[in-house]
Amino acid sequence: MKSLPYFCRGAVVRGFGRGSKELGIPTANFPESVVDNLPSDMKTGIYYGWACVGNSDVHRMVMSIGWNPFYKNTKKSMETHIIHKYKEDFYGETLSIAILGYIRPETSFNSLDALIKAIHNDIEEARKQLDLPEHQKFKDDDFFKTSKKEIMNGH
């Protein structure tokens, strides 16, 4: 995809409430305005990259962009699972992401267990990809440093 790497940020909004509760895999969701601004050539599916909440550290992430066929969503969403344990929710915080690569198309599943297994496989694939030197360098990209300065200065 020509649009990769793709950098964006926005406030974390409440999603569908199933990531943590139903799947055991919490996600941070972007508002519709961020989703609506995705480049037209970014197809739906599962992606990997880096993410930063507020002015905290940059962590690996895996992200679903699309309609989540298993749940039959009517609105396109961007749901980011940051591969890091947070002690509490961070609704309203600024989430900055760098999308670096594509893992697979979105698909429906026969069961919740099959969906959870696929997500865990996506997380492992993201870990492997983000260990590569060509992806590691983005962890220290100026995009994340700029975000931290703006947030610390109240912008």
mmCIF file of C-alpha atoms in Angstrom:
data_model
loop_
_atom_site.group_PDB
_atom_site.id
_atom_site.type_symbol
_atom_site.label_atom_id
_atom_site.label_comp_id
_atom_site.label_asym_id
_atom_site.label_seq_id
_atom_site.Cartn_x
_atom_site.Cartn_y
_atom_site.Cartn_z
ATOM 1 C CA MET A 1 0.000 0.000 0.000
ATOM 2 C CA LYS A 2 1.326 3.374 -1.007
ATOM 3 C CA SER A 3 -0.026 5.040 2.136
ATOM 4 C CA LEU A 4 2.232 3.079 4.499
ATOM 5 C CA PRO A 5 3.725 4.075 6.789
ATOM 6 C CA TYR A 6 0.676 6.048 7.886
ATOM 7 C CA PHE A 7 0.790 8.343 10.929
ATOM 8 C CA CYS A 8 -2.255 9.709 12.729
ATOM 9 C CA ARG A 9 -3.513 10.729 16.145
ATOM 10 C CA GLY A 10 -6.764 11.421 17.882
ATOM 11 C CA ALA A 11 -8.592 11.221 21.180
ATOM 12 C CA VAL A 12 -9.449 7.758 22.482
ATOM 13 C CA VAL A 13 -13.226 7.267 22.460
ATOM 14 C CA ARG A 14 -15.453 4.551 23.864
ATOM 15 C CA GLY A 15 -15.839 1.688 21.441
ATOM 16 C CA PHE A 16 -18.237 -1.227 21.486
ATOM 17 C CA GLY A 17 -17.218 -2.383 24.961
ATOM 18 C CA ARG A 18 -16.276 -5.878 23.905
ATOM 19 C CA GLY A 19 -12.472 -5.782 23.546
ATOM 20 C CA SER A 20 -11.688 -6.095 27.235
ATOM 21 C CA LYS A 21 -14.891 -7.736 28.407
ATOM 22 C CA GLU A 22 -15.715 -10.276 25.723
ATOM 23 C CA LEU A 23 -12.331 -10.905 24.133
ATOM 24 C CA GLY A 24 -9.871 -10.150 26.932
ATOM 25 C CA ILE A 25 -8.027 -7.996 24.397
ATOM 26 C CA PRO A 26 -8.570 -4.292 25.177
ATOM 27 C CA THR A 27 -8.610 -1.811 22.319
ATOM 28 C CA ALA A 28 -8.329 1.942 22.023
ATOM 29 C CA ASN A 29 -10.764 3.371 19.511
ATOM 30 C CA PHE A 30 -10.487 6.461 17.347
ATOM 31 C CA PRO A 31 -13.403 8.835 16.670
ATOM 32 C CA GLU A 32 -15.181 8.676 13.307
ATOM 33 C CA SER A 33 -13.336 11.806 12.129
ATOM 34 C CA VAL A 34 -9.983 9.938 12.254
ATOM 35 C CA VAL A 35 -11.461 6.863 10.538
ATOM 36 C CA ASP A 36 -13.023 9.048 7.812
ATOM 37 C CA ASN A 37 -9.611 10.575 7.030
ATOM 38 C CA LEU A 38 -7.869 7.281 6.242
ATOM 39 C CA PRO A 39 -6.273 7.226 2.778
ATOM 40 C CA SER A 40 -8.581 5.694 0.170
ATOM 41 C CA ASP A 41 -6.051 2.987 -0.738
ATOM 42 C CA MET A 42 -5.926 1.572 2.817
ATOM 43 C CA LYS A 43 -7.997 -1.561 2.611
ATOM 44 C CA THR A 44 -9.800 -3.019 5.575
ATOM 45 C CA GLY A 45 -7.964 -5.628 7.610
ATOM 46 C CA ILE A 46 -5.415 -6.135 10.325
ATOM 47 C CA TYR A 47 -2.300 -3.955 10.548
ATOM 48 C CA TYR A 48 0.703 -3.586 12.835
ATOM 49 C CA GLY A 49 2.791 -0.654 13.976
ATOM 50 C CA TRP A 50 3.657 1.553 16.939
ATOM 51 C CA ALA A 51 1.403 3.428 19.361
ATOM 52 C CA CYS A 52 1.796 6.019 22.092
ATOM 53 C CA VAL A 53 -0.832 7.173 24.611
ATOM 54 C CA GLY A 54 -0.430 10.763 25.769
ATOM 55 C CA ASN A 55 3.237 11.380 26.471
ATOM 56 C CA SER A 56 3.995 7.818 27.586
ATOM 57 C CA ASP A 57 6.326 5.281 25.995
ATOM 58 C CA VAL A 58 5.884 3.967 22.462
ATOM 59 C CA HIS A 59 4.655 0.342 22.306
ATOM 60 C CA ARG A 60 3.917 -2.265 19.657
ATOM 61 C CA MET A 61 0.338 -2.401 18.422
ATOM 62 C CA VAL A 62 -1.956 -4.393 16.188
ATOM 63 C CA MET A 63 -4.999 -2.688 14.677
ATOM 64 C CA SER A 64 -8.239 -3.659 13.009
ATOM 65 C CA ILE A 65 -9.529 -1.293 10.362
ATOM 66 C CA GLY A 66 -12.951 -2.103 9.011
ATOM 67 C CA TRP A 67 -16.382 -3.437 9.742
ATOM 68 C CA ASN A 68 -15.553 -6.407 12.011
ATOM 69 C CA PRO A 69 -17.686 -8.951 10.127
ATOM 70 C CA PHE A 70 -17.967 -11.260 13.161
ATOM 71 C CA TYR A 71 -19.902 -8.481 14.923
ATOM 72 C CA LYS A 72 -21.580 -7.111 11.763
ATOM 73 C CA ASN A 73 -20.662 -3.491 12.515
ATOM 74 C CA THR A 74 -22.508 -0.822 10.554
ATOM 75 C CA LYS A 75 -19.736 1.774 11.010
ATOM 76 C CA LYS A 76 -16.136 1.415 9.932
ATOM 77 C CA SER A 77 -13.780 1.545 12.899
ATOM 78 C CA MET A 78 -10.096 1.682 13.821
ATOM 79 C CA GLU A 79 -9.502 -0.440 16.915
ATOM 80 C CA THR A 80 -5.948 -0.425 18.283
ATOM 81 C CA HIS A 81 -4.691 -3.118 20.638
ATOM 82 C CA ILE A 82 -1.530 -1.806 22.267
ATOM 83 C CA ILE A 83 0.748 -4.685 23.216
ATOM 84 C CA HIS A 84 1.292 -3.426 26.748
ATOM 85 C CA LYS A 85 -0.587 -3.787 30.033
ATOM 86 C CA TYR A 86 -2.202 -0.578 31.258
ATOM 87 C CA LYS A 87 -3.479 -0.250 34.816
ATOM 88 C CA GLU A 88 -6.525 1.799 33.835
ATOM 89 C CA ASP A 89 -8.563 3.065 30.887
ATOM 90 C CA PHE A 90 -7.370 6.142 29.033
ATOM 91 C CA TYR A 91 -10.492 7.530 27.373
ATOM 92 C CA GLY A 92 -9.948 11.103 26.215
ATOM 93 C CA GLU A 93 -6.145 10.732 26.029
ATOM 94 C CA THR A 94 -4.389 11.355 22.719
ATOM 95 C CA LEU A 95 -3.432 8.168 20.875
ATOM 96 C CA SER A 96 -0.663 8.538 18.293
ATOM 97 C CA ILE A 97 -0.016 5.662 15.903
ATOM 98 C CA ALA A 98 2.279 4.713 13.056
ATOM 99 C CA ILE A 99 0.796 1.972 10.865
ATOM 100 C CA LEU A 100 3.657 0.128 9.178
ATOM 101 C CA GLY A 101 2.333 -3.058 7.635
ATOM 102 C CA TYR A 102 -0.597 -5.272 6.728
ATOM 103 C CA ILE A 103 -1.168 -8.706 8.270
ATOM 104 C CA ARG A 104 -4.409 -10.016 6.748
ATOM 105 C CA PRO A 105 -7.851 -9.062 5.446
ATOM 106 C CA GLU A 106 -10.737 -8.839 7.896
ATOM 107 C CA THR A 107 -12.913 -11.911 7.976
ATOM 108 C CA SER A 108 -15.760 -13.411 9.934
ATOM 109 C CA PHE A 109 -15.247 -16.388 12.233
ATOM 110 C CA ASN A 110 -17.335 -19.425 13.164
ATOM 111 C CA SER A 111 -16.939 -18.769 16.875
ATOM 112 C CA LEU A 112 -15.701 -16.301 19.451
ATOM 113 C CA ASP A 113 -12.830 -18.708 20.256
ATOM 114 C CA ALA A 114 -11.732 -18.708 16.604
ATOM 115 C CA LEU A 115 -11.754 -14.886 16.586
ATOM 116 C CA ILE A 116 -9.700 -14.731 19.806
ATOM 117 C CA LYS A 117 -7.196 -17.257 18.408
ATOM 118 C CA ALA A 118 -6.821 -15.199 15.202
ATOM 119 C CA ILE A 119 -6.227 -12.009 17.213
ATOM 120 C CA HIS A 120 -3.528 -13.742 19.274
ATOM 121 C CA ASN A 121 -1.895 -14.908 16.020
ATOM 122 C CA ASP A 122 -2.055 -11.311 14.726
ATOM 123 C CA ILE A 123 -0.363 -10.091 17.916
ATOM 124 C CA GLU A 124 2.452 -12.629 17.486
ATOM 125 C CA GLU A 125 2.902 -11.626 13.838
ATOM 126 C CA ALA A 126 3.026 -7.946 14.855
ATOM 127 C CA ARG A 127 5.698 -8.724 17.467
ATOM 128 C CA LYS A 128 7.831 -10.515 14.858
ATOM 129 C CA GLN A 129 7.458 -7.784 12.253
ATOM 130 C CA LEU A 130 8.173 -4.979 14.717
ATOM 131 C CA ASP A 131 11.410 -6.668 15.808
ATOM 132 C CA LEU A 132 12.803 -6.129 12.290
ATOM 133 C CA PRO A 133 15.286 -3.215 12.046
ATOM 134 C CA GLU A 134 13.297 -1.521 9.264
ATOM 135 C CA HIS A 135 10.310 -1.318 11.627
ATOM 136 C CA GLN A 136 12.213 -0.702 14.883
ATOM 137 C CA LYS A 137 13.429 2.670 13.606
ATOM 138 C CA PHE A 138 9.849 4.019 13.558
ATOM 139 C CA LYS A 139 9.559 3.547 17.331
ATOM 140 C CA ASP A 140 11.839 6.591 17.686
ATOM 141 C CA ASP A 141 10.238 8.618 14.890
ATOM 142 C CA ASP A 142 9.952 12.382 15.411
ATOM 143 C CA PHE A 143 6.156 11.996 15.071
ATOM 144 C CA PHE A 144 6.031 10.489 18.571
ATOM 145 C CA LYS A 145 8.475 13.048 20.002
ATOM 146 C CA THR A 146 6.459 15.933 18.531
ATOM 147 C CA SER A 147 3.312 14.486 20.040
ATOM 148 C CA LYS A 148 4.907 14.371 23.477
ATOM 149 C CA LYS A 149 6.142 17.972 23.258
ATOM 150 C CA GLU A 150 2.722 19.223 22.120
ATOM 151 C CA ILE A 151 0.938 17.307 24.860
ATOM 152 C CA MET A 152 3.368 18.462 27.566
ATOM 153 C CA ASN A 153 2.919 22.063 26.397
ATOM 154 C CA GLY A 154 -0.855 21.736 26.447
ATOM 155 C CA HIS A 155 -1.427 21.778 22.675
#
